[in-house]
Amino acid sequence: MRLLKQNIEKKTGAGTATLLPEEPEDMWHAYNLIRPNDLLRASAVRKVVTESGSGSRSNERVHTMLTIRVTKLDFDPQAAQLHVSGRVAEENKVVKLGAFHTLDLELQRNFVLEKSEGWDSVALDMLKEAINQDAKAQLWAVIMKEGLANICLVTDHQTILRQRIETTLPRKRAGSTDHDKQLQKFFQITFDSLLRQIDLANPIPLLLASPAFTATQFQQFMKNQAASGNAKQLNGILAKTTVAQAASGHLHSLSEVLASPAVTSKLSDTKFARETQLVDRFFELMRKEDARAWYGPRECEHAVAQGAVGKGGGVLLISNGLFRSQEMEVRKRWVLLVDDVKGQGGEVRVLSSMHESGRRLESLGGIAVILTYPIEDLDELVGDGDEEDAPEMDQMNGDIARPNGVEGCVEHEDIDFL
Amino acid sequence: MQRVKNLGYDEDEPYDDEDDVYEEEADPGYTAEDKDNFAALTPVVRAELEEAGVQASDKDIGDSLWHYYWDVDKSASYLKNSRTPRTQQQGAKKEDKPKAKSKFDEAAQKSAEKAADWFRDVPWTHIPPEMEGRIVPEEPAMPMPKLLGGSSKLAKLAEERREKAAAAANVAQIPAPNGVLSSLDRLSKPQDTKENDTPQPKAEPKKYPIRKKREPTPPPKEPTPPPPEPEEEKPDLRASPTGFGRTLASSQLSGHRAASMTLKDMLGSEITEDPFKGPSPDDTVLRAQQHSKGLTNTSKTKQSSTNGLAKKTEALKLGENTPSAPAQPKVRSRGLDVPKLWAEEKSKRKASAAFVVIGHVDHGKSTLMGRLLLDAGAVSQRDVDRYQKQATELGKSSFALAWVMDTGTEERERGVTVDIAQHHFSTDSVAFTILDAPGHRDFVPNMIGGASMADLAVLVVDANQLESGMKGQTREHVLLAKAVGLKRIVVAVNKLDSTAPNAWSQDMFQEVKGNVVKFLGESGFAKEDVMVVPCSGLSGENVAKAPEASGPAAWVAETDLTLLKALEQSVPSEVSGDALKRPLRMQVADVFRGGITNPLSVSGRMTAGNAQAADAVLVQPSGETAAVRGVEVNGEPRDYAVAGQICTLHLTDIDPIHIRSGDVVCSAAQPVSVVTSFLAKIEALDSLLPQSVDVHLGRLHVAGNISQLVATVDTKGETLKKKPRMVKAGQTALLKVTVEDDVPVEDGETVVLRAQGGTVGFGTIERTSA
């Protein structure tokens, strides 16, 4: 994403930013930047019905610039499309004020964003991250086991499951070669699907991960295919292929694969690897029953209030899903928390809810802290009577359980952390 | 051929000409044996003919012999019959047609000698339509040789017909020259066009059907000697109109047989008999089946009435009452009262048990089982020798016995078991099923699937490497065996032949035994359910046979049982009759192609209920119905299978895409519920947080989440703490688990949770809720 123009006042946060999305990933950033109630100005195609004096009507499609006040966002990660609905906030000759319109943000078409409550620190960080041009790590990952393959694209901010291949493999049985045959067929299907997804001309690293030797077998299969068929292009990918061990063929094993030293040494140190390491560290502390690791909104707020997430190792892990709340109050609460931690000198990590590490965090309620000093029985301090936490957790997990992680459907309307 | 005949019928000696051609073409078909037969039988026939005063050429005799399959009497009588009437007929014909013949005959003779000559000026492709001749085989033109075996009665009939035909020829004088013309016009173009202009052909078709009707009067099945046909042809051919007219006039039946012939067909050497005249073999079979179908239908009604009587059991009702029993017409239900039969046959039946072989990788599980099968006689020494040879070629000679179980190519190449291997053998008293589990940590999911199908476990421990095993999969497998509900365990302390410093060290065995028994006790196995035996899988001591009294392992015979004996003693009691009466439940362990007759088969352990052929079943979670086509237990077809057995069901009426391993085949009336989340009481082996886990339900392996830590509970099930921050290792807790896919589960099923390649918890499902 490119920042074409901005006039944001540091103090108040008022002002606008003109942005130009250049690649699909930018839609994800836009999705995180644009909040309900914001003012968004972008080009639109609008059907205009004109009625002549005699009463005959004529339809016309008019290209126009529209400014809307956002009411709803709809993000489709598979297609990397963002649809923003809202009411027209600035009248022009084709639309009336208050008319509804849905803007489809498009690549290479700039839009102007103005925050309703001003640009807060989190929004500015997000903007910075969005316009950061150098960190563009991407890789294809195939997490597989015999009979199951998940082909996904891992970018800095998202893990997009592009295709899931599931076939039934007969078990081994004496005197039958069905298993081997079907396995080859399964590899062929996976291979074909992979080729359809990846861009052969411009290869990016490919990671094959599986328990046991399925991934190795698949790599061999790819090599054989390269040797027999369209070799030149495939060789580019084969050179960039890494094979790793995964605990299972399911997608959630990806996080541990990405964190494994075998992979991090080969792939550049990317954002997701760092995030994964942090989440791992948190889980490790939890496992050791270290009282420095806590999760859950109340506990974290309490810990931050006590100043335990400060200099010297204090880390706040927060899922960006929380900032996507429809309600201004809820968002403000988290922004405040983030600012608090930053003020204390702690580290804040906003984890992408579209990443495996972010998903793991979301199962903990979307927020976790690593404290600088242990606080025993923080949950007791917070109190036991927080019955309303349960439905909220369910809500979050309901989202996570969705295999494709279609983020656009996630509505945090009824999340109430109070 | 056909054309040759058409032309030849008017000749003085049409048979000779025709036979000439026929012979020429058929000759290559005669084998040396045939020729011998000709030589031997021709004189005999000739003698008989001479007795009757009939003259016949060698060729004719040979022909008739050929057609009658060397039956001298029949061919002789045929020749007699055929010779006598012909002269009369020919005489009549000669009178009828005074001229036009000479020219025609010439052409016919010429063409008969070489059919190809006709087409001298005909282009090979793009034949102008006026040149195209269409030849339509007549129905009785060439009956199949099947109709052989003529009798005097038949000959009489044929004669009668011939006379009639002759009379008809007299009457129909106009068509006769026309027929000649039409034959001729095929030879020369201008004539053809002329002929098409004449109105006469129009009249012909009218006449034609009449004659046609008459011809088939002899019942088609009646045996007719083939050679008389040419004579019958005469009237037909004479009247034969152009192809177009023929097609118009022909009835539907013959119409669709009016296939045009290609040039090749005419020049080719094929005999122009209609191969499709009689009923095809398929037709005959179909007709036979139809008859038998009537039979099955009647017996079917009987069957259902007996079913009505035997409606006592629920299981039977399932099979009969469900509306979705599409296989009913295909598979006949025998309507067995399975629980009753099962109880009745109890005394006749051997005890049976399935055991899963568990233990750390490379502790010799597969080899030990290979040895057990070899010594129990379930695998021949020859097979093992073959494996030995192949394994030696790969440089892995010590793996030969393991190859009995490890049949996969990957497994053999890498020398590691990947998936559960299933094998049956039986001793005098017990029928065993071996489930050989993989020991490698990457294949623990497969081991869970295998363990969930077993009645007892055999833990194989390498006496020399107890420590590594206890850190690794020996521990995990034991816990998993416990988790899936196995009560009895036989510990085989393996590789005692290679203990250091001296083999078969009794102290070593006692030490290992002590450690293992202690660990099993801690894991929750009762002392009386644990048996420990020393053995060596590779050398075979104390597996099926006790070691020799003189060797270093002599002490074993005095103190311990052989592995096989220990297994026989550990066989658990049979499943109670109640389990049989419950609705059918069977988790699919494998979906495969059972063979040509059974394109879709599933195998697995039946956990409840029973199944027999023609039962309607439901596959969950797909919710597709299927019908049981057949049942196999231990690789043998059975009438039924019951709970507790590892069986194979052959299914029909379902697409294979609806069945995956891990699915549940259940009764259609009371299907298993399909959920995406459930409440489970989990014993934590590692600290549990709300996190993603792999959820194992027997063979089923899905990704899931611990979405909520509901409460920690104590052993009595009383709540200790609601909403704990985390569940520590060793604690028991109620957890809400959500899974990514729909899973078929029931309350009380065992569930195993794994994360990052290790087992983190196991327990039972408390409540399934949507």
PDB file of C-alpha atoms in Angstrom, chain A residues 145-146 164 166-176 178-180 183 210-214 216-217 245-253 255-256 280 282-283 285-295 299 356 359-360 363-364 379-380 384 386-391 393-394 397 400-403, chain B residues 405-411 414 416-423 436 440 442-443 445-446 589-593 603 648 656-657 659-662 686-694 699 701-709 721-726 728-729 736 738-741 754-758:
ATOM      1  CA  LYS A 145      -0.573 -36.322   5.724  1.00  0.00           C
ATOM      2  CA  GLU A 146      -1.585 -39.322   3.713  1.00  0.00           C
ATOM      3  CA  ARG A 164      -7.892 -28.480   0.998  1.00  0.00           C
ATOM      4  CA  GLU A 166      -8.977 -34.853   1.038  1.00  0.00           C
ATOM      5  CA  THR A 167      -9.030 -38.316  -0.471  1.00  0.00           C
ATOM      6  CA  THR A 168      -9.793 -41.682   0.960  1.00  0.00           C
ATOM      7  CA  LEU A 169      -6.799 -43.935   0.905  1.00  0.00           C
ATOM      8  CA  PRO A 170      -7.339 -47.622   1.366  1.00  0.00           C
ATOM      9  CA  ARG A 171      -5.172 -49.107   4.096  1.00  0.00           C
ATOM     10  CA  LYS A 172      -2.412 -51.469   3.296  1.00  0.00           C
ATOM     11  CA  ARG A 173      -3.469 -55.014   2.839  1.00  0.00           C
ATOM     12  CA  ALA A 174      -1.523 -58.025   1.777  1.00  0.00           C
ATOM     13  CA  GLY A 175      -1.413 -58.638  -1.946  1.00  0.00           C
ATOM     14  CA  SER A 176      -2.996 -55.335  -2.885  1.00  0.00           C
ATOM     15  CA  ASP A 178      -4.374 -50.136  -4.027  1.00  0.00           C
ATOM     16  CA  HIS A 179      -2.766 -48.099  -1.302  1.00  0.00           C
ATOM     17  CA  ASP A 180       0.262 -47.214  -3.387  1.00  0.00           C
ATOM     18  CA  LEU A 183      -1.292 -42.483  -2.804  1.00  0.00           C
ATOM     19  CA  SER A 210       3.913 -33.601   7.234  1.00  0.00           C
ATOM     20  CA  PRO A 211       4.288 -36.170   9.937  1.00  0.00           C
ATOM     21  CA  ALA A 212       6.668 -38.977   8.972  1.00  0.00           C
ATOM     22  CA  PHE A 213       7.828 -39.025   5.369  1.00  0.00           C
ATOM     23  CA  THR A 214       4.765 -38.051   3.384  1.00  0.00           C
ATOM     24  CA  THR A 216       9.480 -36.211   1.488  1.00  0.00           C
ATOM     25  CA  GLN A 217       7.590 -38.563  -0.743  1.00  0.00           C
ATOM     26  CA  GLN A 245       8.231 -32.297  10.099  1.00  0.00           C
ATOM     27  CA  ALA A 246       4.772 -31.515  11.357  1.00  0.00           C
ATOM     28  CA  ALA A 247       2.935 -33.140  14.203  1.00  0.00           C
ATOM     29  CA  SER A 248      -0.164 -33.687  12.134  1.00  0.00           C
ATOM     30  CA  GLY A 249      -1.537 -32.892   8.728  1.00  0.00           C
ATOM     31  CA  HIS A 250      -3.992 -30.357  10.051  1.00  0.00           C
ATOM     32  CA  LEU A 251      -3.587 -26.681   9.444  1.00  0.00           C
ATOM     33  CA  HIS A 252      -2.993 -25.790  13.065  1.00  0.00           C
ATOM     34  CA  SER A 253       0.293 -27.673  12.944  1.00  0.00           C
ATOM     35  CA  SER A 255       2.435 -22.634  13.559  1.00  0.00           C
ATOM     36  CA  GLU A 256       4.827 -25.094  15.109  1.00  0.00           C
ATOM     37  CA  ASP A 280       5.052 -20.343  22.104  1.00  0.00           C
ATOM     38  CA  PHE A 282       3.598 -17.711  26.498  1.00  0.00           C
ATOM     39  CA  PHE A 283       2.298 -21.268  26.309  1.00  0.00           C
ATOM     40  CA  LEU A 285       5.244 -20.295  30.705  1.00  0.00           C
ATOM     41  CA  MET A 286       1.664 -21.375  31.193  1.00  0.00           C
ATOM     42  CA  ARG A 287       2.717 -24.975  31.080  1.00  0.00           C
ATOM     43  CA  LYS A 288       5.302 -24.344  33.740  1.00  0.00           C
ATOM     44  CA  GLU A 289       2.596 -22.716  35.806  1.00  0.00           C
ATOM     45  CA  ASP A 290       4.612 -19.571  35.860  1.00  0.00           C
ATOM     46  CA  ALA A 291       2.510 -16.826  37.389  1.00  0.00           C
ATOM     47  CA  ARG A 292       3.969 -14.391  34.883  1.00  0.00           C
ATOM     48  CA  ALA A 293       1.740 -15.626  32.111  1.00  0.00           C
ATOM     49  CA  TRP A 294      -1.901 -14.670  32.123  1.00  0.00           C
ATOM     50  CA  TYR A 295      -4.632 -14.549  29.590  1.00  0.00           C
ATOM     51  CA  GLU A 299      -6.733 -10.518  33.974  1.00  0.00           C
ATOM     52  CA  GLU A 356      -2.080 -19.536  13.219  1.00  0.00           C
ATOM     53  CA  ARG A 359      -5.739 -18.123  16.181  1.00  0.00           C
ATOM     54  CA  ARG A 360      -4.044 -19.688  19.134  1.00  0.00           C
ATOM     55  CA  SER A 363      -8.683 -19.303  21.699  1.00  0.00           C
ATOM     56  CA  LEU A 364      -7.375 -17.635  24.844  1.00  0.00           C
ATOM     57  CA  ASP A 379      -7.831 -14.629  38.493  1.00  0.00           C
ATOM     58  CA  GLU A 380      -8.870 -14.663  42.139  1.00  0.00           C
ATOM     59  CA  ASP A 384     -14.972 -15.245  40.036  1.00  0.00           C
ATOM     60  CA  ASP A 386     -17.481 -12.915  35.573  1.00  0.00           C
ATOM     61  CA  GLU A 387     -20.110 -15.169  34.144  1.00  0.00           C
ATOM     62  CA  GLU A 388     -20.430 -13.175  30.984  1.00  0.00           C
ATOM     63  CA  ASP A 389     -16.963 -14.171  29.907  1.00  0.00           C
ATOM     64  CA  ALA A 390     -18.122 -17.569  28.868  1.00  0.00           C
ATOM     65  CA  PRO A 391     -20.405 -16.644  25.982  1.00  0.00           C
ATOM     66  CA  MET A 393     -15.231 -17.067  24.621  1.00  0.00           C
ATOM     67  CA  ASP A 394     -17.673 -19.228  22.805  1.00  0.00           C
ATOM     68  CA  ASN A 397     -14.057 -19.852  19.276  1.00  0.00           C
ATOM     69  CA  ILE A 400     -11.926 -19.914  14.961  1.00  0.00           C
ATOM     70  CA  ALA A 401     -13.567 -23.196  14.311  1.00  0.00           C
ATOM     71  CA  ARG A 402     -14.435 -22.045  10.853  1.00  0.00           C
ATOM     72  CA  PRO A 403     -11.908 -23.888   8.746  1.00  0.00           C
TER      73      PRO A 403
ATOM     74  CA  MET B 405       3.026 -57.857   8.773  1.00  0.00           C
ATOM     75  CA  ASP B 406       4.664 -54.972   6.929  1.00  0.00           C
ATOM     76  CA  THR B 407       3.299 -55.394   3.451  1.00  0.00           C
ATOM     77  CA  GLY B 408       3.533 -51.812   2.251  1.00  0.00           C
ATOM     78  CA  THR B 409       6.354 -50.838  -0.069  1.00  0.00           C
ATOM     79  CA  GLU B 410       7.282 -47.840   2.060  1.00  0.00           C
ATOM     80  CA  GLU B 411       7.264 -49.976   5.176  1.00  0.00           C
ATOM     81  CA  ARG B 414      12.230 -48.042   5.446  1.00  0.00           C
ATOM     82  CA  VAL B 416       9.295 -49.318   9.892  1.00  0.00           C
ATOM     83  CA  THR B 417       5.652 -50.161  10.341  1.00  0.00           C
ATOM     84  CA  VAL B 418       3.456 -47.306   9.166  1.00  0.00           C
ATOM     85  CA  ASP B 419      -0.073 -48.530   9.533  1.00  0.00           C
ATOM     86  CA  ILE B 420      -1.957 -51.165  11.441  1.00  0.00           C
ATOM     87  CA  ALA B 421      -1.542 -54.609   9.933  1.00  0.00           C
ATOM     88  CA  GLN B 422      -4.318 -57.063  10.465  1.00  0.00           C
ATOM     89  CA  HIS B 423      -3.845 -60.817  10.462  1.00  0.00           C
ATOM     90  CA  ASP B 436       0.147 -54.844  14.641  1.00  0.00           C
ATOM     91  CA  HIS B 440       7.036 -44.699  15.580  1.00  0.00           C
ATOM     92  CA  ASP B 442       4.612 -40.089  13.875  1.00  0.00           C
ATOM     93  CA  PHE B 443       2.170 -42.932  13.465  1.00  0.00           C
ATOM     94  CA  PRO B 445      -2.749 -41.816  15.213  1.00  0.00           C
ATOM     95  CA  ASN B 446      -2.726 -45.149  13.417  1.00  0.00           C
ATOM     96  CA  ALA B 589     -11.268 -48.482   9.779  1.00  0.00           C
ATOM     97  CA  ASP B 590     -10.733 -48.985   6.097  1.00  0.00           C
ATOM     98  CA  VAL B 591     -12.607 -48.383   2.875  1.00  0.00           C
ATOM     99  CA  PHE B 592     -11.389 -50.517   0.050  1.00  0.00           C
ATOM    100  CA  ARG B 593     -12.314 -52.372  -3.065  1.00  0.00           C
ATOM    101  CA  SER B 603     -13.901 -53.019   7.577  1.00  0.00           C
ATOM    102  CA  THR B 648     -15.865 -56.545   6.626  1.00  0.00           C
ATOM    103  CA  PRO B 656     -17.606 -44.338  -2.283  1.00  0.00           C
ATOM    104  CA  ILE B 657     -17.136 -40.606  -1.801  1.00  0.00           C
ATOM    105  CA  ILE B 659     -17.452 -43.101   3.125  1.00  0.00           C
ATOM    106  CA  ARG B 660     -14.119 -42.302   4.656  1.00  0.00           C
ATOM    107  CA  SER B 661     -12.238 -44.160   7.270  1.00  0.00           C
ATOM    108  CA  GLY B 662     -13.335 -42.933  10.648  1.00  0.00           C
ATOM    109  CA  ASP B 686       0.059 -32.345  29.920  1.00  0.00           C
ATOM    110  CA  SER B 687      -1.172 -28.925  30.900  1.00  0.00           C
ATOM    111  CA  LEU B 688      -4.223 -27.974  28.916  1.00  0.00           C
ATOM    112  CA  LEU B 689      -5.226 -24.480  27.904  1.00  0.00           C
ATOM    113  CA  PRO B 690      -7.838 -23.387  25.467  1.00  0.00           C
ATOM    114  CA  GLN B 691      -5.819 -24.421  22.452  1.00  0.00           C
ATOM    115  CA  SER B 692      -5.928 -26.316  19.206  1.00  0.00           C
ATOM    116  CA  VAL B 693      -5.645 -30.060  19.489  1.00  0.00           C
ATOM    117  CA  ASP B 694      -5.920 -33.111  17.318  1.00  0.00           C
ATOM    118  CA  ARG B 699      -9.853 -44.237  13.669  1.00  0.00           C
ATOM    119  CA  HIS B 701      -8.651 -38.002  13.399  1.00  0.00           C
ATOM    120  CA  VAL B 702      -9.811 -34.394  13.133  1.00  0.00           C
ATOM    121  CA  ALA B 703      -8.493 -30.997  14.002  1.00  0.00           C
ATOM    122  CA  GLY B 704     -10.208 -29.306  16.883  1.00  0.00           C
ATOM    123  CA  ASN B 705     -10.000 -26.865  19.728  1.00  0.00           C
ATOM    124  CA  ILE B 706     -10.384 -26.961  23.415  1.00  0.00           C
ATOM    125  CA  SER B 707     -12.774 -24.062  23.453  1.00  0.00           C
ATOM    126  CA  GLN B 708     -13.527 -23.916  27.126  1.00  0.00           C
ATOM    127  CA  LEU B 709     -12.164 -25.257  30.362  1.00  0.00           C
ATOM    128  CA  LYS B 721     -12.920 -25.466  40.440  1.00  0.00           C
ATOM    129  CA  LYS B 722     -15.050 -23.854  37.813  1.00  0.00           C
ATOM    130  CA  LYS B 723     -13.374 -22.196  34.870  1.00  0.00           C
ATOM    131  CA  PRO B 724      -9.806 -22.961  35.778  1.00  0.00           C
ATOM    132  CA  ARG B 725      -7.093 -20.907  34.176  1.00  0.00           C
ATOM    133  CA  MET B 726      -5.480 -24.064  33.014  1.00  0.00           C
ATOM    134  CA  LYS B 728      -2.470 -29.176  34.978  1.00  0.00           C
ATOM    135  CA  ALA B 729      -1.017 -32.529  34.046  1.00  0.00           C
ATOM    136  CA  LYS B 736     -15.657 -28.275  25.830  1.00  0.00           C
ATOM    137  CA  THR B 738     -15.050 -28.138  19.212  1.00  0.00           C
ATOM    138  CA  VAL B 739     -14.011 -29.885  16.047  1.00  0.00           C
ATOM    139  CA  GLU B 740     -13.601 -28.507  12.565  1.00  0.00           C
ATOM    140  CA  ASP B 741     -15.638 -31.166  10.817  1.00  0.00           C
ATOM    141  CA  ARG B 754      -3.015 -34.793  21.052  1.00  0.00           C
ATOM    142  CA  ALA B 755      -1.021 -31.673  20.425  1.00  0.00           C
ATOM    143  CA  GLN B 756       2.387 -31.099  18.914  1.00  0.00           C
ATOM    144  CA  GLY B 757       3.051 -34.763  18.399  1.00  0.00           C
ATOM    145  CA  GLY B 758       2.264 -35.893  21.913  1.00  0.00           C
TER     146      GLY B 758
END
